[in-house]
mmCIF file of C-alpha atoms and ligand atoms in Angstrom:
data_model
loop_
_atom_site.group_PDB
_atom_site.id
_atom_site.type_symbol
_atom_site.label_atom_id
_atom_site.label_comp_id
_atom_site.label_asym_id
_atom_site.label_seq_id
_atom_site.Cartn_x
_atom_site.Cartn_y
_atom_site.Cartn_z
ATOM 1 C CA MET A 1 -0.006 -0.006 -0.026
ATOM 2 C CA GLY A 2 1.141 3.511 -0.745
ATOM 3 C CA ARG A 3 0.550 4.900 2.708
ATOM 4 C CA LYS A 4 3.256 7.169 4.005
ATOM 5 C CA VAL A 5 4.608 7.836 7.440
ATOM 6 C CA LEU A 6 5.943 11.170 8.633
ATOM 7 C CA VAL A 7 9.330 10.772 10.289
ATOM 8 C CA LEU A 8 10.195 13.321 12.920
ATOM 9 C CA ASN A 9 13.693 14.085 14.035
ATOM 10 C CA GLN A 10 14.480 13.673 17.724
ATOM 11 C CA ASP A 11 13.533 17.354 18.267
ATOM 12 C CA TYR A 12 10.105 16.751 16.677
ATOM 13 C CA SER A 13 10.938 18.650 13.474
ATOM 14 C CA ALA A 14 9.733 17.041 10.276
ATOM 15 C CA PHE A 15 12.592 14.955 8.920
ATOM 16 C CA SER A 16 11.278 12.946 6.015
ATOM 17 C CA ILE A 17 8.536 10.597 4.908
ATOM 18 C CA CYS A 18 8.861 6.874 4.525
ATOM 19 C CA SER A 19 6.747 3.806 3.816
ATOM 20 C CA VAL A 20 4.793 1.980 6.476
ATOM 21 C CA PRO A 21 7.012 -1.119 6.448
ATOM 22 C CA LYS A 22 10.111 1.013 6.856
ATOM 23 C CA ALA A 23 8.532 2.958 9.767
ATOM 24 C CA PHE A 24 7.450 -0.268 11.325
ATOM 25 C CA LEU A 25 10.983 -1.644 11.080
ATOM 26 C CA LEU A 26 12.488 1.516 12.635
ATOM 27 C CA VAL A 27 10.129 1.181 15.588
ATOM 28 C CA TYR A 28 10.687 -2.546 15.822
ATOM 29 C CA LEU A 29 14.474 -2.016 15.842
ATOM 30 C CA ASP A 30 14.021 0.575 18.554
ATOM 31 C CA LYS A 31 15.434 3.353 16.353
ATOM 32 C CA ALA A 32 12.198 5.316 16.558
ATOM 33 C CA GLU A 33 9.060 5.531 18.586
ATOM 34 C CA LEU A 34 5.473 5.616 17.585
ATOM 35 C CA VAL A 35 4.009 9.145 17.887
ATOM 36 C CA ALA A 36 0.729 8.761 16.166
ATOM 37 C CA GLU A 37 -1.102 5.801 14.661
ATOM 38 C CA SER A 38 -3.897 5.306 12.223
ATOM 39 C CA GLU A 39 -7.370 5.184 13.670
ATOM 40 C CA GLN A 40 -8.722 3.296 10.729
ATOM 41 C CA PHE A 41 -6.107 0.751 9.936
ATOM 42 C CA MET A 42 -4.125 -1.931 11.773
ATOM 43 C CA LEU A 43 -1.229 -4.033 10.540
ATOM 44 C CA ARG A 44 -2.258 -7.648 10.724
ATOM 45 C CA THR A 45 -0.200 -10.766 10.767
ATOM 46 C CA VAL A 46 -1.479 -14.270 11.250
ATOM 47 C CA SER A 47 -1.136 -14.085 14.952
ATOM 48 C CA ALA A 48 -1.149 -10.450 15.940
ATOM 49 C CA GLU A 49 -2.306 -6.941 15.224
ATOM 50 C CA PHE A 50 -0.136 -3.885 15.387
ATOM 51 C CA PRO A 51 -1.003 -0.225 15.252
ATOM 52 C CA MET A 52 -0.219 1.253 11.866
ATOM 53 C CA PRO A 53 2.146 4.171 12.353
ATOM 54 C CA THR A 54 1.376 7.595 10.749
ATOM 55 C CA VAL A 55 3.995 9.601 12.640
ATOM 56 C CA ILE A 56 7.209 8.249 14.186
ATOM 57 C CA ARG A 57 10.058 10.040 15.937
ATOM 58 C CA LEU A 58 13.723 9.044 15.720
ATOM 59 C CA HIS A 59 15.460 8.370 19.018
ATOM 60 C CA ARG A 60 18.676 9.961 17.927
ATOM 61 C CA TYR A 61 18.961 13.455 16.494
ATOM 62 C CA ILE A 62 20.196 13.426 12.927
ATOM 63 C CA SER A 63 21.660 16.720 11.830
ATOM 64 C CA LEU A 64 20.853 17.782 8.375
ATOM 65 C CA PRO A 65 23.317 19.996 6.556
ATOM 66 C CA TYR A 66 20.554 21.111 4.217
ATOM 67 C CA LYS A 67 16.947 21.005 5.244
ATOM 68 C CA GLY A 68 15.545 22.038 1.871
ATOM 69 C CA VAL A 69 14.481 19.977 -1.070
ATOM 70 C CA MET A 70 17.307 18.658 -3.317
ATOM 71 C CA LEU A 71 17.736 20.523 -6.524
ATOM 72 C CA THR A 72 17.214 17.825 -9.138
ATOM 73 C CA ARG A 73 15.615 17.698 -12.502
ATOM 74 C CA GLN A 74 12.745 15.564 -11.225
ATOM 75 C CA ASN A 75 12.059 17.861 -8.301
ATOM 76 C CA ILE A 76 11.935 20.888 -10.590
ATOM 77 C CA PHE A 77 9.461 19.054 -12.830
ATOM 78 C CA LYS A 78 7.400 18.227 -9.734
ATOM 79 C CA ARG A 79 7.463 21.824 -8.510
ATOM 80 C CA ASP A 80 6.192 22.932 -11.910
ATOM 81 C CA GLY A 81 3.557 20.298 -12.114
ATOM 82 C CA HIS A 82 5.256 18.634 -15.114
ATOM 83 C CA HIS A 83 4.189 21.476 -17.419
ATOM 84 C CA CYS A 84 6.299 23.578 -19.695
ATOM 85 C CA GLN A 85 6.229 26.948 -17.932
ATOM 86 C CA TYR A 86 6.055 28.798 -21.268
ATOM 87 C CA CYS A 87 3.432 26.956 -23.327
ATOM 88 C CA GLY A 88 1.964 24.520 -20.842
ATOM 89 C CA THR A 89 2.577 21.280 -22.641
ATOM 90 C CA THR A 90 3.461 18.157 -20.677
ATOM 91 C CA GLU A 91 5.524 16.539 -23.411
ATOM 92 C CA ASP A 92 9.216 16.551 -24.259
ATOM 93 C CA LEU A 93 10.189 18.333 -21.070
ATOM 94 C CA THR A 94 13.619 19.633 -20.260
ATOM 95 C CA LEU A 95 15.112 22.236 -17.955
ATOM 96 C CA ASP A 96 15.562 25.838 -18.979
ATOM 97 C CA HIS A 97 17.824 28.448 -17.414
ATOM 98 C CA VAL A 98 15.546 31.526 -17.338
ATOM 99 C CA LEU A 99 18.533 33.801 -17.502
ATOM 100 C CA PRO A 100 20.738 31.790 -19.863
ATOM 101 C CA LYS A 101 23.862 30.229 -18.501
ATOM 102 C CA SER A 102 25.888 31.939 -21.196
ATOM 103 C CA ARG A 103 24.795 35.242 -19.672
ATOM 104 C CA GLY A 104 25.620 34.375 -16.117
ATOM 105 C CA GLY A 105 22.368 32.629 -15.173
ATOM 106 C CA LYS A 106 22.778 30.299 -12.216
ATOM 107 C CA THR A 107 21.832 26.680 -11.883
ATOM 108 C CA SER A 108 19.494 27.324 -8.970
ATOM 109 C CA TRP A 109 15.867 26.887 -7.905
ATOM 110 C CA ASP A 110 15.028 30.452 -8.823
ATOM 111 C CA ASN A 111 16.655 30.351 -12.252
ATOM 112 C CA LEU A 112 15.587 26.906 -13.452
ATOM 113 C CA THR A 113 12.224 26.164 -14.880
ATOM 114 C CA THR A 114 10.499 23.385 -16.736
ATOM 115 C CA ALA A 115 10.331 23.933 -20.446
ATOM 116 C CA CYS A 116 9.496 21.759 -23.460
ATOM 117 C CA LYS A 117 12.256 21.270 -26.020
ATOM 118 C CA ARG A 118 10.437 23.497 -28.483
ATOM 119 C CA CYS A 119 10.160 26.508 -26.167
ATOM 120 C CA ASN A 120 13.686 25.818 -24.919
ATOM 121 C CA SER A 121 15.156 25.995 -28.371
ATOM 122 C CA ARG A 122 12.998 28.972 -29.370
ATOM 123 C CA LYS A 123 14.282 30.767 -26.292
ATOM 124 C CA GLY A 124 17.945 29.937 -26.999
ATOM 125 C CA ASP A 125 20.301 32.399 -25.449
ATOM 126 C CA TYR A 126 17.582 35.008 -24.772
ATOM 127 C CA THR A 127 15.692 36.011 -21.716
ATOM 128 C CA PRO A 128 11.959 35.223 -21.736
ATOM 129 C CA ASP A 129 11.243 38.881 -22.508
ATOM 130 C CA GLU A 130 13.629 39.007 -25.451
ATOM 131 C CA ALA A 131 12.223 35.760 -26.819
ATOM 132 C CA ASN A 132 8.668 36.986 -26.336
ATOM 133 C CA LEU A 133 7.878 34.097 -23.967
ATOM 134 C CA LYS A 134 5.947 34.503 -20.770
ATOM 135 C CA LEU A 135 6.700 32.460 -17.664
ATOM 136 C CA ARG A 136 3.541 31.059 -16.047
ATOM 137 C CA GLN A 137 5.178 30.942 -12.667
ATOM 138 C CA LYS A 138 8.288 32.550 -11.371
ATOM 139 C CA PRO A 139 10.709 29.824 -10.321
ATOM 140 C CA PHE A 140 11.049 29.518 -6.573
ATOM 141 C CA LYS A 141 12.807 27.398 -4.006
ATOM 142 C CA PRO A 142 10.290 25.071 -2.385
ATOM 143 C CA THR A 143 10.597 24.479 1.306
ATOM 144 C CA PHE A 144 10.462 20.880 2.570
ATOM 145 C CA LEU A 145 6.988 21.665 3.937
ATOM 146 C CA VAL A 146 5.676 23.059 0.659
ATOM 147 C CA PHE A 147 7.067 20.013 -1.033
ATOM 148 C CA LEU A 148 5.313 17.655 1.334
ATOM 149 C CA ARG A 149 2.049 19.532 1.043
ATOM 150 C CA GLU A 150 2.021 19.954 -2.675
ATOM 151 C CA PHE A 151 3.614 16.855 -3.950
ATOM 152 C CA SER A 152 3.283 13.895 -1.649
ATOM 153 C CA GLY A 153 -0.313 13.327 -2.583
ATOM 154 C CA SER A 154 -2.528 12.681 0.368
ATOM 155 C CA LEU A 155 -1.413 14.279 3.584
ATOM 156 C CA GLU A 156 -2.319 12.583 6.791
ATOM 157 C CA GLN A 157 -4.339 14.772 9.153
ATOM 158 C CA SER A 158 -2.184 13.488 11.991
ATOM 159 C CA TRP A 159 0.926 15.049 10.397
ATOM 160 C CA MET A 160 -0.436 18.568 10.548
ATOM 161 C CA PRO A 161 0.439 19.539 14.133
ATOM 162 C CA PHE A 162 4.061 18.633 13.503
ATOM 163 C CA LEU A 163 4.266 20.322 10.163
ATOM 164 C CA THR A 164 2.691 23.639 11.175
ATOM 165 C CA LYS A 165 4.543 23.776 14.433
ATOM 166 C CA LYS A 166 7.919 23.577 12.817
ATOM 167 C CA GLU A 167 7.163 25.532 9.654
ATOM 168 C CA LYS A 168 9.428 28.390 10.665
ATOM 169 C CA ALA A 169 12.413 26.110 10.802
ATOM 170 C CA PHE A 170 12.332 25.566 7.098
ATOM 171 C CA LYS A 171 12.368 29.180 5.980
HETATM 172 ZN ZN1 LIG B 201 6.732 24.809 -24.193
#
C-alpha cells in the first residue's frame, strides 16, 4: 500500500517521509518511537495486530546539513507540475535556465524552470522577454514543507500539528 509515514527528528521537526514497512521496522528495531497511529487501519499478521504508524520520531537526533528539497531535474518538474512553464505542454520536457547560463544565469531553484524542447530552443540564449515568452510561474525554491504539502499526494491529518509547528524552521 502506498501509505506514508511522517518521520520526525528527535527534536520533533519534520525529517522525512517513509513507507509503512520502513517505519514499522524503525520502531521494531528501537530506532524510533510511535508518535501517532492510524485510527482506521491496523497491521495484521497471522497471529497479531499492530498499530499502523502515521508519525514516528527518531530516538537519535540526525543533523541535516541542508533542510531544503534537493535541486534535481525531477524535483523541478514536480514543482512545476510537469508542465512547460512557457506553453503549458506536458511533453518533451527539459530544464531551462531562465537567465541563460551563457549570460551568467545560475543553476539554482530560482533560475531553473520546466520547459518543453520547443520553447527551450526557441528561447535559445535569450531572456523570456527577449524571446517573447511569458513564464507562467516565477521559479522559486520550495521548502520541505511546501514540497510535502504539494507533492506527496494525500497528507495525513495526523501530520499537521508537526508540520505547522515547525514551519518556521524551514524558511
Ligand atoms: Zn513549451
